[in-house]
Amino acid sequence: MIKFENVSKVYGDGTVAVDSLNVEINQGEFFVLIGPSGSGKTTSLKMINQLVPLSDGMIYINGKKIHDYDIYELRWNIGYVLQQIALFPHMTIEQNITVVPEMKKWSKEKMKKRAYELMEMVGLDPHIYADRKPHQLSGGEQQRVGVIRALAADSEIILMDEPFSALDPISREKLQDDLLHLKNNLKKTTVFVTHDMQEALKLADRICIMKDGKVVQVGTPYELIHHPVDEFVQQFVGGKSDRFGEDFQLKKILVRTEETNVNDHLRVVNVSASLHEVLEKLSEDERLQVEENGKLIGFIDRRATIQYLSKNVRGRGQSNE
Ligand code: ADP
Ligand code: MG
């Protein structure tokens, strides 16, 4: 879908921001770029919609070189959400959402329908919010509008550059949940930049860890946690530092069952197992039985474990900022 082939960016002052990037983002995938400040995330993102010209290599979208697209058409067809809230202050929320559909000359009815549908999707009652101006909304609400605006024209690709980093923790979590919901419903190809590992683990299908303009590792959240390629990744995901998983309790994340007999179909783990042991076993099996005193008490799977980890690594991975 989006393919970086030996892509480099050297800025005018000689800064090598991106160095021979080779990455392929699949159709419908939620792809997260993460790395310390200055690692080249924003530059990589902006090269996709040609806000930053490439110095070397090529980016392909659906097999076609980005240079072969009409640049305005390309940008209209790629939704873009910025870190700063960037709504037009004198326009209503509805008008803000339909900026690109307007340029594409959609009919009034179609635009209204789309705006209302999107507002409802993120819990903004259109009958209340459609006619409001941005300053009448909280920061979190405004950024929610920023996100749905990027979705309004039904573009195939959405780029998001740390869209929630300016928000308070509660709005941030709410927006992440919205985005998870949208992600599961819309299946857009999304490239999402963050430096927050918790956010990455929560949202990503795959994560690409960058450092000094280079890719360090690309993988699913599970792969990064369980098979970090080096110490940098390990530290970033909080993987194997001594204290990691110290307070892990399998009891808190297992799904309880009424049954009590351990069966032969699934591997078994004891309820007091360490996080390390659980991860070890989950690397071979998607799902495990949990036993206590020889009796089955529940099940644990990869998904629940990743979710648990994503809630408990806050702060980690940000030490390089
Ligand atoms: P990130 O988004 O990961 O923080 P950026 O892509 O913004 O990283 O920046 C990567 C590197 O390129 C940094 O060293 C940054 O200072 C440099 N850089 C970014 N934009 C410019 C620019 N317009 N001119 C010169 N250097 C830049
Ligand atoms: Mg950036």
Coordinates of C-alpha atoms and ligand atoms in Angstrom, one line a residue:
M1 CA 0.0 0.0 0.0
I2 CA 2.7 2.5 1.1
K3 CA 6.2 1.5 0.4
F4 CA 9.4 3.3 1.3
E5 CA 12.3 2.2 -0.8
N6 CA 15.7 3.4 0.3
V7 CA 14.2 6.7 1.3
S8 CA 16.5 9.4 2.7
K9 CA 16.1 13.0 3.6
V10 CA 18.9 15.4 4.1
Y11 CA 17.8 18.9 5.0
G12 CA 19.5 22.0 3.5
D13 CA 21.7 22.4 6.5
G14 CA 23.1 18.9 6.1
T15 CA 21.0 17.2 8.8
V16 CA 20.4 13.6 7.8
A17 CA 16.8 13.2 9.1
V18 CA 16.0 9.9 7.4
D19 CA 18.6 7.4 6.3
S20 CA 17.7 4.7 3.8
L21 CA 14.3 3.8 5.1
N22 CA 12.8 0.6 3.8
V23 CA 9.4 -0.1 5.2
E24 CA 6.1 -1.4 3.7
I25 CA 2.8 -0.5 5.2
N26 CA -0.1 -2.8 4.3
Q27 CA -3.6 -2.0 3.2
G28 CA -5.9 -1.4 6.2
E29 CA -3.0 -1.6 8.6
F30 CA -2.6 0.7 11.7
F31 CA 1.1 1.4 11.5
V32 CA 2.9 3.2 14.3
L33 CA 6.2 5.1 14.0
I34 CA 7.8 5.5 17.3
G35 CA 11.2 6.8 18.5
P36 CA 12.9 9.5 20.5
S37 CA 12.6 13.1 19.5
G38 CA 14.6 13.9 16.3
S39 CA 14.6 10.3 15.1
G40 CA 12.9 11.2 11.8
K41 CA 9.3 10.3 12.4
T42 CA 7.7 13.5 11.3
T43 CA 9.9 13.8 8.3
S44 CA 9.0 10.3 7.2
L45 CA 5.3 11.0 7.6
K46 CA 5.5 14.3 5.7
M47 CA 7.3 12.7 2.8
I48 CA 4.3 10.5 2.2
N49 CA 2.1 13.4 1.2
Q50 CA 5.0 15.4 -0.2
L51 CA 5.0 18.1 2.4
V52 CA 8.7 17.3 2.5
P53 CA 10.5 16.4 -0.7
L54 CA 12.6 13.2 -0.7
S55 CA 16.4 13.5 -1.1
D56 CA 16.8 9.9 -2.3
G57 CA 14.9 6.7 -2.9
M58 CA 11.2 6.5 -3.7
I59 CA 7.8 6.2 -2.0
Y60 CA 5.1 4.2 -3.7
I61 CA 1.4 4.4 -3.0
N62 CA -0.6 1.5 -4.4
G63 CA 2.4 0.7 -6.6
K64 CA 2.6 4.2 -8.1
K65 CA 5.4 6.6 -7.4
I66 CA 4.2 9.5 -5.3
H67 CA 5.7 11.9 -7.9
D68 CA 3.3 10.5 -10.5
Y69 CA 0.3 11.6 -8.5
D70 CA -1.1 15.1 -8.9
I71 CA 0.1 16.7 -5.7
Y72 CA -3.2 18.3 -4.7
E73 CA -5.1 15.2 -5.4
L74 CA -2.6 13.3 -3.4
R75 CA -3.0 15.6 -0.4
W76 CA -6.8 15.6 -0.6
N77 CA -6.8 11.9 -0.7
I78 CA -4.6 11.5 2.4
G79 CA -6.2 12.6 5.7
Y80 CA -3.7 14.4 7.9
V81 CA -4.0 15.1 11.6
L82 CA -1.6 17.4 13.3
Q83 CA -0.3 17.6 16.8
Q84 CA -1.6 21.1 17.3
I85 CA -5.3 21.6 17.0
A86 CA -5.7 23.2 13.7
L87 CA -9.4 24.1 13.2
F88 CA -10.6 27.1 11.3
P89 CA -11.7 29.4 14.2
H90 CA -14.4 31.3 12.3
M91 CA -16.0 28.2 10.8
T92 CA -18.5 26.0 12.5
I93 CA -17.6 22.4 13.5
E94 CA -19.6 21.1 10.6
Q95 CA -17.9 23.3 8.1
N96 CA -14.5 22.4 9.6
I97 CA -15.2 18.7 9.1
T98 CA -16.3 19.1 5.5
V99 CA -13.4 21.3 4.3
V100 CA -12.0 18.6 2.0
P101 CA -15.4 17.2 0.8
E102 CA -16.3 20.9 -0.1
M103 CA -13.2 21.1 -2.2
K104 CA -14.2 17.8 -3.8
K105 CA -17.5 19.4 -4.6
W106 CA -19.7 16.9 -2.7
S107 CA -23.4 17.8 -2.5
K108 CA -24.7 19.7 0.6
E109 CA -26.8 16.8 1.7
K110 CA -23.9 14.3 1.4
M111 CA -21.6 16.6 3.3
K112 CA -24.1 17.1 6.1
K113 CA -24.8 13.4 6.4
R114 CA -21.1 12.6 6.6
A115 CA -20.4 15.2 9.2
Y116 CA -23.3 14.1 11.4
E117 CA -22.3 10.5 11.0
L118 CA -18.7 11.2 12.1
M119 CA -19.7 13.4 15.0
E120 CA -21.9 10.6 16.3
M121 CA -19.1 8.1 15.9
V122 CA -17.0 10.0 18.4
G123 CA -19.7 10.9 20.8
L124 CA -20.2 14.5 19.8
D125 CA -24.0 15.0 19.4
P126 CA -24.3 16.8 16.0
H127 CA -27.5 18.6 17.1
I128 CA -25.4 20.3 19.8
Y129 CA -22.0 20.6 18.2
A130 CA -22.5 21.1 14.4
D131 CA -23.2 24.8 14.6
R132 CA -20.7 25.6 17.3
K133 CA -17.4 27.3 16.7
P134 CA -14.1 25.7 17.8
H135 CA -13.6 28.0 20.8
Q136 CA -16.8 26.7 22.3
L137 CA -15.3 23.2 22.6
S138 CA -12.7 21.8 25.0
G139 CA -9.3 20.9 23.7
G140 CA -10.2 17.2 23.7
E141 CA -13.3 17.8 21.7
Q142 CA -11.5 20.0 19.2
Q143 CA -8.9 17.4 18.6
R144 CA -11.7 14.8 18.1
V145 CA -13.0 17.1 15.4
G146 CA -9.4 17.2 14.0
V147 CA -9.5 13.4 13.8
I148 CA -12.8 13.0 12.1
R149 CA -12.0 15.8 9.7
A150 CA -9.2 13.7 8.4
L151 CA -11.7 10.9 7.9
A152 CA -14.4 13.0 6.3
A153 CA -13.5 12.7 2.6
D154 CA -13.1 8.9 3.0
S155 CA -9.5 8.9 2.0
E156 CA -7.8 5.6 1.9
I157 CA -4.8 6.8 4.0
I158 CA -4.7 8.7 7.2
L159 CA -1.5 10.3 8.6
M160 CA -1.4 11.3 12.3
D161 CA 1.5 13.1 13.9
E162 CA 1.3 12.8 17.7
P163 CA -2.3 13.9 17.5
F164 CA -3.0 13.5 21.2
S165 CA 0.3 14.7 22.8
A166 CA -1.1 18.1 23.7
L167 CA -4.1 16.7 25.5
D168 CA -4.6 16.0 29.2
P169 CA -4.4 12.3 30.1
I170 CA -8.2 11.7 30.3
S171 CA -9.0 13.3 27.0
R172 CA -6.1 11.5 25.6
E173 CA -7.3 8.1 26.7
K174 CA -10.8 8.9 25.5
L175 CA -9.5 9.8 22.0
Q176 CA -7.4 6.7 21.9
D177 CA -10.5 4.6 22.6
D178 CA -12.4 6.5 19.9
L179 CA -9.6 5.8 17.5
L180 CA -9.5 2.1 18.4
H181 CA -13.2 2.0 17.7
L182 CA -12.8 3.9 14.4
K183 CA -9.9 1.7 13.4
N184 CA -11.9 -1.5 13.9
N185 CA -14.8 -0.1 11.9
L186 CA -13.2 1.7 9.1
K187 CA -10.0 -0.2 8.4
K188 CA -8.1 2.7 6.9
T189 CA -4.5 2.5 6.2
T190 CA -3.1 4.7 9.1
V191 CA 0.4 5.9 9.8
F192 CA 0.5 7.2 13.4
V193 CA 3.5 8.9 14.9
T194 CA 4.0 8.9 18.7
H195 CA 6.7 8.8 21.2
D196 CA 4.5 7.1 23.8
M197 CA 4.9 3.4 23.9
Q198 CA 1.7 2.8 25.8
E199 CA -0.2 4.5 23.0
A200 CA 1.7 2.5 20.4
L201 CA 0.9 -0.8 22.1
K202 CA -2.7 0.1 22.5
L203 CA -3.3 1.1 18.9
A204 CA -0.8 -0.6 16.6
D205 CA -1.1 -3.5 14.3
R206 CA 2.6 -3.1 13.8
I207 CA 5.1 -0.8 15.3
C208 CA 8.3 0.6 13.6
I209 CA 10.9 1.8 16.1
M210 CA 13.2 4.5 14.7
K211 CA 16.4 5.9 15.9
D212 CA 18.7 8.5 14.2
G213 CA 16.7 8.3 11.0
K214 CA 16.9 4.5 10.7
V215 CA 14.6 1.7 11.4
V216 CA 15.7 -0.3 14.4
Q217 CA 12.8 -2.9 14.4
V218 CA 9.4 -3.4 12.8
G219 CA 7.0 -5.9 14.4
T220 CA 3.7 -6.5 16.1
P221 CA 3.5 -5.2 19.7
Y222 CA 3.9 -8.8 20.8
E223 CA 7.1 -9.3 18.7
L224 CA 8.7 -6.1 20.1
I225 CA 8.0 -7.0 23.7
H226 CA 9.0 -10.6 23.3
H227 CA 11.8 -10.5 20.7
P228 CA 13.4 -7.0 20.9
V229 CA 16.3 -7.0 18.5
D230 CA 18.6 -5.0 20.8
E231 CA 18.9 -3.2 24.0
F232 CA 17.5 0.0 22.6
V233 CA 14.2 -1.6 21.7
Q234 CA 14.2 -3.5 25.0
Q235 CA 14.5 -0.3 26.9
F236 CA 12.0 1.4 24.8
V237 CA 9.3 -1.2 25.3
G238 CA 10.3 -1.7 28.9
G239 CA 11.0 -5.3 28.0
K240 CA 13.4 -6.9 30.3
S241 CA 14.6 -4.4 32.8
D242 CA 14.7 -5.8 36.2
R243 CA 11.6 -4.1 37.5
F244 CA 9.5 -4.8 34.5
G245 CA 6.6 -7.0 35.3
E246 CA 7.5 -7.0 39.0
D247 CA 3.9 -6.3 40.0
F248 CA 2.5 -8.6 37.3
Q249 CA -0.4 -10.6 38.5
L250 CA -1.9 -13.2 36.2
K251 CA -5.0 -13.2 38.4
K252 CA -5.9 -9.7 37.2
I253 CA -6.0 -10.4 33.5
L254 CA -7.2 -14.0 33.2
V255 CA -10.7 -14.7 32.0
R256 CA -12.3 -16.9 34.6
T257 CA -14.2 -20.1 33.8
E258 CA -16.7 -22.2 35.7
E259 CA -15.0 -25.4 34.5
T260 CA -12.4 -26.9 36.8
N261 CA -10.8 -29.6 34.8
V262 CA -7.5 -28.8 33.0
N263 CA -7.7 -30.3 29.5
D264 CA -5.1 -31.5 27.0
H265 CA -5.8 -29.0 24.2
L266 CA -4.0 -26.0 25.6
R267 CA -0.8 -25.5 27.5
V268 CA -1.1 -24.7 31.2
V269 CA 0.5 -22.0 33.2
N270 CA 0.3 -21.6 37.0
V271 CA -1.5 -18.6 38.4
S272 CA 1.6 -17.4 40.1
A273 CA 3.7 -17.4 37.0
S274 CA 6.0 -14.5 36.2
L275 CA 5.3 -12.2 33.3
H276 CA 8.4 -13.6 31.7
E277 CA 7.2 -17.1 31.9
V278 CA 3.7 -16.1 30.6
L279 CA 5.3 -14.3 27.6
E280 CA 7.6 -17.2 26.9
K281 CA 4.6 -19.6 26.7
L282 CA 2.5 -17.2 24.8
S283 CA 5.1 -16.9 22.2
E284 CA 4.3 -20.4 21.2
D285 CA 0.6 -20.6 21.9
E286 CA -2.0 -17.9 21.3
R287 CA -3.9 -19.0 24.4
L288 CA -3.2 -20.8 27.7
Q289 CA -5.1 -22.4 30.6
V290 CA -4.4 -21.0 34.0
E291 CA -4.4 -23.4 36.9
E292 CA -4.3 -22.9 40.7
N293 CA -3.7 -25.9 42.9
G294 CA -4.1 -28.2 40.0
K295 CA -7.6 -26.9 39.0
L296 CA -8.4 -24.9 36.0
I297 CA -9.5 -21.3 36.9
G298 CA -9.4 -19.5 33.6
F299 CA -7.7 -18.6 30.4
I300 CA -5.2 -16.1 29.2
D301 CA -4.4 -15.0 25.7
R302 CA -1.9 -12.8 23.8
R303 CA -4.4 -10.0 23.2
A304 CA -5.3 -9.6 26.9
T305 CA -1.6 -9.7 27.9
I306 CA -0.6 -7.0 25.4
Q307 CA -3.5 -4.9 26.6
Y308 CA -2.3 -5.4 30.2
L309 CA 1.2 -4.4 29.2
S310 CA 0.0 -1.4 27.3
K311 CA -1.6 -0.1 30.4
N312 CA 1.4 -0.7 32.5
V313 CA 4.3 0.8 30.6
R314 CA 3.3 4.4 30.9
G315 CA 6.4 6.5 31.2
R316 CA 8.6 3.9 29.7
G317 CA 10.1 4.6 26.3
Q318 CA 9.9 8.3 27.0
S319 CA 13.2 8.4 28.9
N320 CA 14.9 9.5 25.7
E321 CA 12.8 12.6 25.2
Ligands
ADP1 P1 10.9 13.5 15.0 O1 9.5 13.7 14.4 O2 11.2 12.0 15.2 O3 11.1 14.2 16.3 P2 11.9 15.0 12.8 O4 11.6 14.2 11.5 O5 11.1 16.2 13.1 O6 12.0 14.0 14.0 O7 13.4 15.5 12.7 C1 14.5 14.6 12.3 C2 15.8 15.4 12.3 O8 15.7 16.4 11.3 C3 16.1 16.2 13.6 O9 17.4 16.2 13.8 C4 15.6 17.6 13.2 O10 16.2 18.6 14.0 C5 15.9 17.7 11.8 N1 15.0 18.6 11.0 C6 13.6 18.5 11.0 N2 13.1 19.4 10.2 C7 14.1 20.2 9.7 C8 14.3 21.3 8.8 N3 13.2 21.8 8.3 N4 15.5 21.7 8.6 C9 16.6 21.1 9.1 N5 16.6 20.1 10.0 C10 15.3 19.6 10.3
MG2 MG 7.9 14.9 15.2

